[in-house]
Amino acid sequence: MNERISKLRQESLDATPRLCIERARLVTEAYEKFAGTVETPILRALVFKHILANKTLWIGNGELIVGEKGSRPQSAPSFPELCCHSLEDLDVMNRREKIFFRVDEAARQLQAETIIPYWQNRSLRQAILRHMSPEWHSCYESGIFTEFMEQRGPGHTVLDGKIYAKGFLDFKADIAAAIAALDYLSDPRAYERKIQLEAMDIACDAILLYGRRYAAYARELAADETCPQRRAELLQIAVNCDVVPAQRPQTFQQALQMYWFVHLGVTSEINPWDALSPGRLDQHLAPFYQRDIDSGRLNREQAKELLECFWIKFNNQPAPPKVGITLKESSTYTDFANINSGGITADGFDGVNEVSYLILETMDELTLLQPSSNVQISRKTPQAFLRKACEISRKGWGQPAFYNTEAIVQELLNAGKSLADARQGGASGCVETGAFGKEAYILTGYLNLPKILELTLYDGFDNISGRQLGPHTGKATDFGSFDELFQAFRLQLRHFVDIKVRGNQIIEQLYAKQMPVPFLSVVVDDCIAKGQDYNAGGARYNTSYIQGVGIGTLTDSLVAIKFNVFDQQRFSMDALLQALGSDFAGNEVIYHLVREKTPKYGNDDDYADELMKLAFSAYHAEVTGRPNGRGDTYRIDMLPTTCHVYFGSVMGASPNGRKAGKPVSEGISPEKGADRKGPTAVIKSAAKMDHLQTGGTLLNQKFTPAVVAGEKGLDSMAALIRSYFSLDGHHIQFNVIDRATLLAAQQQPEDYKDLIVRVAGYSDHFHNLSKELQDEIIERTEQSFQ
Amino acid sequence: MTQPVSLGLTLQKFSIHDGPGIRTTVFFKGCPLRCSWCHNPESQSYRAELLYDAEKCTQCLRCLPHCPQQAITASAATDRNLCRACGECSDHCLHGARQIAGRAISPAELLPQLLADQVFYEQSGGGVTFSGGEPLSHIDVLETLAQESKRHRLHVCVDTCGHAPAESFRRSLRYTDLFLFDLKHMDPAKHRLYTGQDNRLILANLRLLSDFGANIFLRLPLIEGINADSENIAATLAFAKTLRLRQVNLLPYHATGRSKYARLGRADETGEQLKPPTPDRLEEIRHQFAAAGFDTHIGG
């Protein structure tokens, strides 16, 4: 890393996260001016334009790629049209120890005097919560499920290559052609389409204006600049901004700047989950890289420097400030932009190129939380690339994560995508599968699977909240067989998925009608062709996901009951319920039997793994194929972010020996301490799940550094990945840190400020994690030598 | 089908230091040698044994009424003269303080577990390793398991101390892809002093394997003051030069496992004094072997 990068990186790390009130002010101004005078899509486009026409510009000293979402690095705008923060919210945000955002007095005052008075009864969150049924609220408050869209927009969007082949003037031409082609005689929705397309056109104008402002600003700075080298750089930035976003990029640097403008556009328009991701960045950049190398415009080091400048831009953007349950399910500054490299090309050949290696070197040198970076490994991926990725991963901080290209392609084909779209798809956010540039695949919320078993054991009654949340499916002591118990579980599961989906359908409609995203719609196929917004089903594919959490805890709890109560009859259901009620206090024998003498998921033991398959199938069957409100269907994926900690906190003790309040298992990883036969057994167990029926699964493995040391360690790690992927596993990631280091970091956080660990589909600074999450990571099974 | 039954210690999956690739290692119980540096003392006896961890024991005495031999005392100690390592106490111990080392295993029971990780063997160039203890002490079970493994096209390693009848080695040659052959000392008297047996049979067996053209990794445990001196290294190297070896592995002594002596109720007489050679000395030895043309590695 050279001096420039080292400086920019340090500035990114040192900057204090702040709430940036500017966007809220501009949005309010625009709504006050335009609301009620134009159709909603046009209104949203005008709001977007007002933001980009007026927001503060930022070109940091030494930067080669320019633009910030807030008015400066680590400055996070708010989105009052979705979620209007109360003054108390701001105080909590400012004060809280973890994931804080400093709020200055001027911002607080503006919030009090302007933002709150306008938005407190108008924000979409108000409407959403107003329209949800009482039973939805009960479940939401009791931790049965979470709701992704109550303060953040639908997102998880990943781009394809179109922005490297077209500029926004070209998109404007496409939009004009689509408007010209509208058929008012036979299409009753032609007017609606016209409005959507006009909104998209305004959104294009907005980003063009933004580019021009940056070109002018760079020239302004250049005029005052005394250092000749920096002056030349600023003038180059100006030239770049003359070209992009108006036209397609001509150089490597312009290609990066093009993406970055689009990224800022999408994440300023609304606050979509997982920000935005560039997708197959190595494949998109490769032609520009090759051309610049061939022409002598760039050498390899200069290309890497540009890539590193680009990386730091991601790290400058904390996730929008979250509050309440949404903060609990995603307690991190990370905004989940996730960069895919490797994989295969659209015509099915190995996709690794020189830029893929540059990306690996960049993530390795910078060691930044954002962007998340992953590698797609296919059968065709060269071993050299896999080994290079393993070399970085074994350094311990969790990047890159590894995704299975063949599994992703099959998952996408299975979900109805074309072969070409499937090959160019991948994973975003944590592990979620989608067709890049062509799909709105929306995560709608986490579902607490072990909690549903807990309710099943109490006839649908929740001991924690004191409410009857589920239907009456019988007293646990009356179940004559495991099958009866499981049948009751299925009924409870159906009940809660019904409630969740009913709510989702309303929320989808609210977004479609009140919160269209004309700018994002421009860059996702086939919104222009259909004249339909991204949030209303305009994309080519429109999957909705519900994310299952705690399959490990659920499985082991089912096993504990089947094995001990029914098969071996070691103790009665009544005795088990008493043990659970007392959190196993005074029930050491039952605790010992369920913890130590009962089969567990994660050991390649069919007794336990068969019940994992049974539970997984029940969940899959309950959700998959239900119609959503955007003309497509629901599917499942299996990931938790930080929700496994929250979900555990609303539960009593579990039959597998998990104590009350403790986190449930994360992703599809086994319950902590349950897997005792090493990583191959974990992989075998996890691979018994039918990954190809999902939209992504998450498997964490934790190793002591000695296990993956040396050439042999590297080979073993690569072989574990290849093996898991040959068994159709979707994703695997590694923490390589010894327990002593984590314990020391918990005791002396000041000495371990730079310690990064893998949480679940993303990495985070250890000191930024809650105590519960820190404990959870420390307690994860550490694969070591006996 | 009647199958031979033997005493196994453990089965270790994801074993990456017992031969090439990712392997599953079967540890047999019982060894003819008594090396003073042994870090698996529970593998020495041919009988099952109780491992008792006093630190974990809370003296709750839940185990006491379950012992058919009445070998457990009121202070939760065990009279090892009475104990038959039946495992009843272990089943009832809530704290993991009582474990049994060694249980009867049959090939029919073990084979599925050896095959379970086939995908990992294939991706890594690994396979199964039979270790111990001394696997050749269990030649009938070993033969059945190894032949079945070969029938499933698994790569088979035998990790041996070399002290077994020549006939056992001849039998094992038919189904062993690679021998991990430990050599402790070149001097017969010192070998006897440190391991309880002299080395003539071991050297002869090593020669036999080499003459037969077997693949051999020669493994040299190195302990300061015992066998890492220049005289023994020179003698070892001279002997090695007369053999056909695929690889030489230098295994510096490590102290893990010493606590198991106490858990077996045995005194750890030498543990405190044992040390690996210094890194410089280790590198010197590595260089000597490498200079003689051997593919030499520190570690397994």
mmCIF file of N, CA, C and O in Angstrom, chain B residues 218-293:
data_model
loop_
_atom_site.group_PDB
_atom_site.id
_atom_site.type_symbol
_atom_site.label_atom_id
_atom_site.label_comp_id
_atom_site.label_asym_id
_atom_site.label_seq_id
_atom_site.Cartn_x
_atom_site.Cartn_y
_atom_site.Cartn_z
ATOM 1 N N LEU B 218 10.388 -41.761 6.511
ATOM 2 C CA LEU B 218 11.101 -42.038 7.758
ATOM 3 C C LEU B 218 10.839 -40.890 8.716
ATOM 4 O O LEU B 218 11.044 -39.721 8.386
ATOM 5 N N ARG B 219 10.336 -41.218 9.912
ATOM 6 C CA ARG B 219 9.974 -40.163 10.880
ATOM 7 C C ARG B 219 10.885 -40.259 12.085
ATOM 8 O O ARG B 219 10.960 -41.288 12.754
ATOM 9 N N LEU B 220 11.556 -39.154 12.381
ATOM 10 C CA LEU B 220 12.520 -39.130 13.473
ATOM 11 C C LEU B 220 12.044 -38.200 14.578
ATOM 12 O O LEU B 220 12.110 -36.990 14.448
ATOM 13 N N PRO B 221 11.507 -38.774 15.676
ATOM 14 C CA PRO B 221 11.207 -37.919 16.821
ATOM 15 C C PRO B 221 12.530 -37.407 17.378
ATOM 16 O O PRO B 221 13.479 -38.191 17.528
ATOM 17 N N LEU B 222 12.634 -36.147 17.645
ATOM 18 C CA LEU B 222 13.918 -35.586 18.080
ATOM 19 C C LEU B 222 13.777 -34.966 19.466
ATOM 20 O O LEU B 222 12.967 -34.072 19.691
ATOM 21 N N ILE B 223 14.571 -35.499 20.385
ATOM 22 C CA ILE B 223 14.540 -35.036 21.770
ATOM 23 C C ILE B 223 15.956 -34.670 22.164
ATOM 24 O O ILE B 223 16.887 -35.471 22.015
ATOM 25 N N GLU B 224 16.100 -33.479 22.650
ATOM 26 C CA GLU B 224 17.401 -32.985 23.078
ATOM 27 C C GLU B 224 17.976 -33.905 24.152
ATOM 28 O O GLU B 224 17.265 -34.331 25.053
ATOM 29 N N GLY B 225 19.254 -34.238 23.999
ATOM 30 C CA GLY B 225 19.911 -35.053 25.018
ATOM 31 C C GLY B 225 19.598 -36.532 24.894
ATOM 32 O O GLY B 225 20.110 -37.344 25.660
ATOM 33 N N ILE B 226 18.720 -36.921 23.970
ATOM 34 C CA ILE B 226 18.395 -38.342 23.818
ATOM 35 C C ILE B 226 18.824 -38.855 22.448
ATOM 36 O O ILE B 226 19.567 -39.820 22.336
ATOM 37 N N ASN B 227 18.375 -38.161 21.424
ATOM 38 C CA ASN B 227 18.720 -38.690 20.095
ATOM 39 C C ASN B 227 19.054 -37.611 19.071
ATOM 40 O O ASN B 227 19.171 -37.901 17.897
ATOM 41 N N ALA B 228 19.174 -36.347 19.529
ATOM 42 C CA ALA B 228 19.420 -35.279 18.570
ATOM 43 C C ALA B 228 20.902 -34.920 18.473
ATOM 44 O O ALA B 228 21.272 -33.970 17.790
ATOM 45 N N ASP B 229 21.728 -35.697 19.156
ATOM 46 C CA ASP B 229 23.163 -35.411 19.129
ATOM 47 C C ASP B 229 23.759 -35.770 17.766
ATOM 48 O O ASP B 229 23.188 -36.542 17.000
ATOM 49 N N SER B 230 24.928 -35.186 17.486
ATOM 50 C CA SER B 230 25.501 -35.347 16.148
ATOM 51 C C SER B 230 25.864 -36.802 15.861
ATOM 52 O O SER B 230 25.748 -37.265 14.723
ATOM 53 N N GLU B 231 26.249 -37.532 16.909
ATOM 54 C CA GLU B 231 26.635 -38.933 16.695
ATOM 55 C C GLU B 231 25.451 -39.767 16.188
ATOM 56 O O GLU B 231 25.540 -40.471 15.180
ATOM 57 N N ASN B 232 24.327 -39.640 16.879
ATOM 58 C CA ASN B 232 23.148 -40.412 16.479
ATOM 59 C C ASN B 232 22.595 -39.947 15.136
ATOM 60 O O ASN B 232 22.155 -40.753 14.321
ATOM 61 N N ILE B 233 22.651 -38.638 14.916
ATOM 62 C CA ILE B 233 22.141 -38.123 13.633
ATOM 63 C C ILE B 233 23.019 -38.637 12.488
ATOM 64 O O ILE B 233 22.512 -39.067 11.435
ATOM 65 N N ALA B 234 24.336 -38.648 12.705
ATOM 66 C CA ALA B 234 25.251 -39.141 11.669
ATOM 67 C C ALA B 234 24.968 -40.614 11.382
ATOM 68 O O ALA B 234 24.910 -41.045 10.208
ATOM 69 N N ALA B 235 24.757 -41.380 12.450
ATOM 70 C CA ALA B 235 24.494 -42.815 12.268
ATOM 71 C C ALA B 235 23.162 -43.029 11.553
ATOM 72 O O ALA B 235 23.033 -43.884 10.657
ATOM 73 N N THR B 236 22.164 -42.232 11.937
ATOM 74 C CA THR B 236 20.840 -42.343 11.301
ATOM 75 C C THR B 236 20.941 -42.007 9.815
ATOM 76 O O THR B 236 20.394 -42.709 8.956
ATOM 77 N N LEU B 237 21.677 -40.933 9.540
ATOM 78 C CA LEU B 237 21.830 -40.499 8.152
ATOM 79 C C LEU B 237 22.567 -41.565 7.331
ATOM 80 O O LEU B 237 22.171 -41.871 6.190
ATOM 81 N N ALA B 238 23.597 -42.137 7.946
ATOM 82 C CA ALA B 238 24.362 -43.180 7.237
ATOM 83 C C ALA B 238 23.445 -44.352 6.897
ATOM 84 O O ALA B 238 23.483 -44.890 5.776
ATOM 85 N N PHE B 239 22.611 -44.734 7.856
ATOM 86 C CA PHE B 239 21.694 -45.855 7.606
ATOM 87 C C PHE B 239 20.643 -45.458 6.546
ATOM 88 O O PHE B 239 20.354 -46.221 5.624
ATOM 89 N N ALA B 240 20.146 -44.257 6.697
ATOM 90 C CA ALA B 240 19.115 -43.790 5.761
ATOM 91 C C ALA B 240 19.629 -43.816 4.328
ATOM 92 O O ALA B 240 18.878 -44.112 3.387
ATOM 93 N N LYS B 241 20.909 -43.503 4.179
ATOM 94 C CA LYS B 241 21.488 -43.467 2.830
ATOM 95 C C LYS B 241 21.471 -44.838 2.154
ATOM 96 O O LYS B 241 21.564 -44.936 0.930
ATOM 97 N N THR B 242 21.373 -45.890 2.959
ATOM 98 C CA THR B 242 21.343 -47.237 2.375
ATOM 99 C C THR B 242 19.908 -47.648 2.034
ATOM 100 O O THR B 242 19.669 -48.751 1.554
ATOM 101 N N LEU B 243 18.961 -46.760 2.324
ATOM 102 C CA LEU B 243 17.548 -47.112 2.116
ATOM 103 C C LEU B 243 16.952 -46.272 1.000
ATOM 104 O O LEU B 243 17.481 -45.218 0.646
ATOM 105 N N ARG B 244 15.817 -46.738 0.494
ATOM 106 C CA ARG B 244 15.066 -45.905 -0.452
ATOM 107 C C ARG B 244 13.921 -45.263 0.306
ATOM 108 O O ARG B 244 12.982 -45.948 0.712
ATOM 109 N N LEU B 245 14.012 -43.973 0.512
ATOM 110 C CA LEU B 245 13.005 -43.247 1.299
ATOM 111 C C LEU B 245 12.358 -42.174 0.445
ATOM 112 O O LEU B 245 13.033 -41.502 -0.323
ATOM 113 N N ARG B 246 11.066 -42.022 0.621
ATOM 114 C CA ARG B 246 10.366 -40.971 -0.122
ATOM 115 C C ARG B 246 10.491 -39.620 0.554
ATOM 116 O O ARG B 246 10.481 -38.582 -0.083
ATOM 117 N N GLN B 247 10.581 -39.649 1.856
ATOM 118 C CA GLN B 247 10.566 -38.408 2.613
ATOM 119 C C GLN B 247 11.161 -38.671 3.986
ATOM 120 O O GLN B 247 11.087 -39.786 4.491
ATOM 121 N N VAL B 248 11.774 -37.652 4.568
ATOM 122 C CA VAL B 248 12.211 -37.730 5.960
ATOM 123 C C VAL B 248 11.490 -36.634 6.731
ATOM 124 O O VAL B 248 11.458 -35.483 6.299
ATOM 125 N N ASN B 249 10.862 -37.013 7.831
ATOM 126 C CA ASN B 249 10.142 -36.050 8.667
ATOM 127 C C ASN B 249 10.823 -35.934 10.023
ATOM 128 O O ASN B 249 10.984 -36.930 10.723
ATOM 129 N N LEU B 250 11.208 -34.723 10.365
ATOM 130 C CA LEU B 250 11.795 -34.481 11.680
ATOM 131 C C LEU B 250 10.682 -34.006 12.611
ATOM 132 O O LEU B 250 9.991 -33.032 12.317
ATOM 133 N N LEU B 251 10.494 -34.734 13.707
ATOM 134 C CA LEU B 251 9.372 -34.432 14.607
ATOM 135 C C LEU B 251 9.916 -33.970 15.951
ATOM 136 O O LEU B 251 10.196 -34.794 16.826
ATOM 137 N N PRO B 252 10.104 -32.663 16.125
ATOM 138 C CA PRO B 252 10.630 -32.189 17.410
ATOM 139 C C PRO B 252 9.667 -32.516 18.542
ATOM 140 O O PRO B 252 8.457 -32.407 18.389
ATOM 141 N N TYR B 253 10.203 -32.897 19.684
ATOM 142 C CA TYR B 253 9.396 -33.265 20.851
ATOM 143 C C TYR B 253 8.427 -32.137 21.227
ATOM 144 O O TYR B 253 8.765 -30.968 21.163
ATOM 145 N N HIS B 254 7.206 -32.496 21.545
ATOM 146 C CA HIS B 254 6.300 -31.508 22.131
ATOM 147 C C HIS B 254 5.644 -32.093 23.362
ATOM 148 O O HIS B 254 5.449 -33.312 23.455
ATOM 149 N N ALA B 255 5.316 -31.210 24.281
ATOM 150 C CA ALA B 255 4.914 -31.675 25.618
ATOM 151 C C ALA B 255 3.423 -31.950 25.734
ATOM 152 O O ALA B 255 2.972 -32.397 26.780
ATOM 153 N N THR B 256 2.638 -31.686 24.671
ATOM 154 C CA THR B 256 1.202 -31.927 24.815
ATOM 155 C C THR B 256 0.968 -33.407 25.124
ATOM 156 O O THR B 256 1.628 -34.280 24.573
ATOM 157 N N GLY B 257 0.039 -33.650 25.974
ATOM 158 C CA GLY B 257 -0.273 -35.036 26.296
ATOM 159 C C GLY B 257 0.332 -35.492 27.605
ATOM 160 O O GLY B 257 -0.030 -36.542 28.130
ATOM 161 N N ARG B 258 1.245 -34.686 28.170
ATOM 162 C CA ARG B 258 1.889 -35.171 29.402
ATOM 163 C C ARG B 258 0.861 -35.289 30.527
ATOM 164 O O ARG B 258 1.021 -36.130 31.417
ATOM 165 N N SER B 259 -0.176 -34.445 30.488
ATOM 166 C CA SER B 259 -1.148 -34.512 31.585
ATOM 167 C C SER B 259 -1.873 -35.850 31.625
ATOM 168 O O SER B 259 -2.485 -36.211 32.618
ATOM 169 N N LYS B 260 -1.797 -36.563 30.495
ATOM 170 C CA LYS B 260 -2.526 -37.841 30.463
ATOM 171 C C LYS B 260 -1.880 -38.894 31.369
ATOM 172 O O LYS B 260 -2.528 -39.861 31.758
ATOM 173 N N TYR B 261 -0.585 -38.712 31.688
ATOM 174 C CA TYR B 261 0.042 -39.663 32.609
ATOM 175 C C TYR B 261 -0.693 -39.651 33.945
ATOM 176 O O TYR B 261 -1.022 -40.700 34.507
ATOM 177 N N ALA B 262 -0.954 -38.428 34.421
ATOM 178 C CA ALA B 262 -1.642 -38.324 35.710
ATOM 179 C C ALA B 262 -3.044 -38.921 35.622
ATOM 180 O O ALA B 262 -3.506 -39.597 36.547
ATOM 181 N N ARG B 263 -3.699 -38.695 34.488
ATOM 182 C CA ARG B 263 -5.072 -39.214 34.354
ATOM 183 C C ARG B 263 -5.094 -40.736 34.304
ATOM 184 O O ARG B 263 -6.095 -41.363 34.573
ATOM 185 N N LEU B 264 -3.966 -41.326 33.928
ATOM 186 C CA LEU B 264 -3.885 -42.783 33.920
ATOM 187 C C LEU B 264 -3.416 -43.315 35.270
ATOM 188 O O LEU B 264 -3.244 -44.514 35.458
ATOM 189 N N GLY B 265 -3.178 -42.384 36.216
ATOM 190 C CA GLY B 265 -2.687 -42.794 37.511
ATOM 191 C C GLY B 265 -1.223 -43.175 37.463
ATOM 192 O O GLY B 265 -0.736 -43.936 38.303
ATOM 193 N N ARG B 266 -0.510 -42.655 36.457
ATOM 194 C CA ARG B 266 0.910 -42.987 36.325
ATOM 195 C C ARG B 266 1.755 -41.765 36.630
ATOM 196 O O ARG B 266 1.360 -40.640 36.379
ATOM 197 N N ALA B 267 2.931 -42.009 37.144
ATOM 198 C CA ALA B 267 3.858 -40.903 37.387
ATOM 199 C C ALA B 267 4.484 -40.505 36.060
ATOM 200 O O ALA B 267 4.790 -41.356 35.233
ATOM 201 N N ASP B 268 4.641 -39.222 35.873
ATOM 202 C CA ASP B 268 5.315 -38.739 34.675
ATOM 203 C C ASP B 268 6.763 -38.486 35.059
ATOM 204 O O ASP B 268 7.129 -37.412 35.500
ATOM 205 N N GLU B 269 7.584 -39.533 34.897
ATOM 206 C CA GLU B 269 8.927 -39.492 35.484
ATOM 207 C C GLU B 269 9.890 -38.567 34.730
ATOM 208 O O GLU B 269 10.782 -37.979 35.305
ATOM 209 N N THR B 270 9.699 -38.513 33.422
ATOM 210 C CA THR B 270 10.721 -37.821 32.641
ATOM 211 C C THR B 270 10.230 -36.533 32.006
ATOM 212 O O THR B 270 11.023 -35.781 31.461
ATOM 213 N N GLY B 271 8.914 -36.299 32.053
ATOM 214 C CA GLY B 271 8.317 -35.208 31.296
ATOM 215 C C GLY B 271 8.981 -33.861 31.475
ATOM 216 O O GLY B 271 9.210 -33.139 30.518
ATOM 217 N N GLU B 272 9.328 -33.566 32.723
ATOM 218 C CA GLU B 272 9.892 -32.255 33.005
ATOM 219 C C GLU B 272 11.205 -32.019 32.270
ATOM 220 O O GLU B 272 11.537 -30.905 31.896
ATOM 221 N N GLN B 273 11.972 -33.107 32.099
ATOM 222 C CA GLN B 273 13.326 -32.931 31.563
ATOM 223 C C GLN B 273 13.370 -32.910 30.044
ATOM 224 O O GLN B 273 14.379 -32.525 29.464
ATOM 225 N N LEU B 274 12.287 -33.351 29.401
ATOM 226 C CA LEU B 274 12.360 -33.509 27.945
ATOM 227 C C LEU B 274 12.216 -32.176 27.227
ATOM 228 O O LEU B 274 11.379 -31.361 27.580
ATOM 229 N N LYS B 275 13.034 -32.029 26.195
ATOM 230 C CA LYS B 275 13.000 -30.771 25.427
ATOM 231 C C LYS B 275 13.241 -31.076 23.951
ATOM 232 O O LYS B 275 13.961 -32.015 23.626
ATOM 233 N N PRO B 276 12.684 -30.283 23.089
ATOM 234 C CA PRO B 276 13.034 -30.449 21.674
ATOM 235 C C PRO B 276 14.407 -29.835 21.424
ATOM 236 O O PRO B 276 14.871 -29.033 22.216
ATOM 237 N N PRO B 277 15.041 -30.193 20.303
ATOM 238 C CA PRO B 277 16.280 -29.504 19.935
ATOM 239 C C PRO B 277 15.983 -28.030 19.689
ATOM 240 O O PRO B 277 14.847 -27.662 19.398
ATOM 241 N N THR B 278 16.981 -27.202 19.780
ATOM 242 C CA THR B 278 16.775 -25.777 19.481
ATOM 243 C C THR B 278 16.422 -25.636 18.000
ATOM 244 O O THR B 278 16.764 -26.504 17.181
ATOM 245 N N PRO B 279 15.737 -24.562 17.633
ATOM 246 C CA PRO B 279 15.406 -24.367 16.210
ATOM 247 C C PRO B 279 16.652 -24.408 15.325
ATOM 248 O O PRO B 279 16.608 -24.942 14.213
ATOM 249 N N ASP B 280 17.749 -23.859 15.814
ATOM 250 C CA ASP B 280 18.981 -23.872 15.020
ATOM 251 C C ASP B 280 19.464 -25.301 14.793
ATOM 252 O O ASP B 280 19.865 -25.669 13.699
ATOM 253 N N ARG B 281 19.448 -26.085 15.856
ATOM 254 C CA ARG B 281 19.902 -27.474 15.747
ATOM 255 C C ARG B 281 18.977 -28.250 14.795
ATOM 256 O O ARG B 281 19.437 -29.046 13.977
ATOM 257 N N LEU B 282 17.693 -27.966 14.923
ATOM 258 C CA LEU B 282 16.709 -28.647 14.064
ATOM 259 C C LEU B 282 16.983 -28.326 12.589
ATOM 260 O O LEU B 282 16.982 -29.211 11.725
ATOM 261 N N GLU B 283 17.249 -27.081 12.337
ATOM 262 C CA GLU B 283 17.515 -26.659 10.971
ATOM 263 C C GLU B 283 18.814 -27.292 10.459
ATOM 264 O O GLU B 283 18.911 -27.688 9.298
ATOM 265 N N GLU B 284 19.764 -27.421 11.374
ATOM 266 C CA GLU B 284 21.041 -28.046 11.020
ATOM 267 C C GLU B 284 20.804 -29.499 10.587
ATOM 268 O O GLU B 284 21.327 -29.957 9.567
ATOM 269 N N ILE B 285 19.992 -30.187 11.371
ATOM 270 C CA ILE B 285 19.699 -31.595 11.052
ATOM 271 C C ILE B 285 18.932 -31.674 9.717
ATOM 272 O O ILE B 285 19.230 -32.509 8.861
ATOM 273 N N ARG B 286 17.991 -30.781 9.585
ATOM 274 C CA ARG B 286 17.236 -30.775 8.326
ATOM 275 C C ARG B 286 18.167 -30.578 7.146
ATOM 276 O O ARG B 286 18.091 -31.256 6.126
ATOM 277 N N HIS B 287 19.087 -29.669 7.315
ATOM 278 C CA HIS B 287 20.032 -29.368 6.237
ATOM 279 C C HIS B 287 20.890 -30.590 5.906
ATOM 280 O O HIS B 287 21.126 -30.905 4.735
ATOM 281 N N GLN B 288 21.322 -31.302 6.953
ATOM 282 C CA GLN B 288 22.159 -32.493 6.727
ATOM 283 C C GLN B 288 21.422 -33.527 5.869
ATOM 284 O O GLN B 288 21.983 -34.073 4.934
ATOM 285 N N PHE B 289 20.158 -33.767 6.230
ATOM 286 C CA PHE B 289 19.383 -34.758 5.471
ATOM 287 C C PHE B 289 19.086 -34.250 4.063
ATOM 288 O O PHE B 289 19.177 -34.986 3.088
ATOM 289 N N ALA B 290 18.743 -32.977 3.990
ATOM 290 C CA ALA B 290 18.422 -32.410 2.670
ATOM 291 C C ALA B 290 19.650 -32.456 1.765
ATOM 292 O O ALA B 290 19.556 -32.779 0.575
ATOM 293 N N ALA B 291 20.822 -32.154 2.355
ATOM 294 C CA ALA B 291 22.058 -32.155 1.560
ATOM 295 C C ALA B 291 22.372 -33.556 1.028
ATOM 296 O O ALA B 291 23.011 -33.718 -0.022
ATOM 297 N N ALA B 292 21.905 -34.569 1.782
ATOM 298 C CA ALA B 292 22.124 -35.955 1.333
ATOM 299 C C ALA B 292 21.081 -36.368 0.290
ATOM 300 O O ALA B 292 21.065 -37.528 -0.155
ATOM 301 N N GLY B 293 20.235 -35.435 -0.081
ATOM 302 C CA GLY B 293 19.293 -35.720 -1.164
ATOM 303 C C GLY B 293 17.913 -36.160 -0.710
ATOM 304 O O GLY B 293 17.079 -36.536 -1.535
#
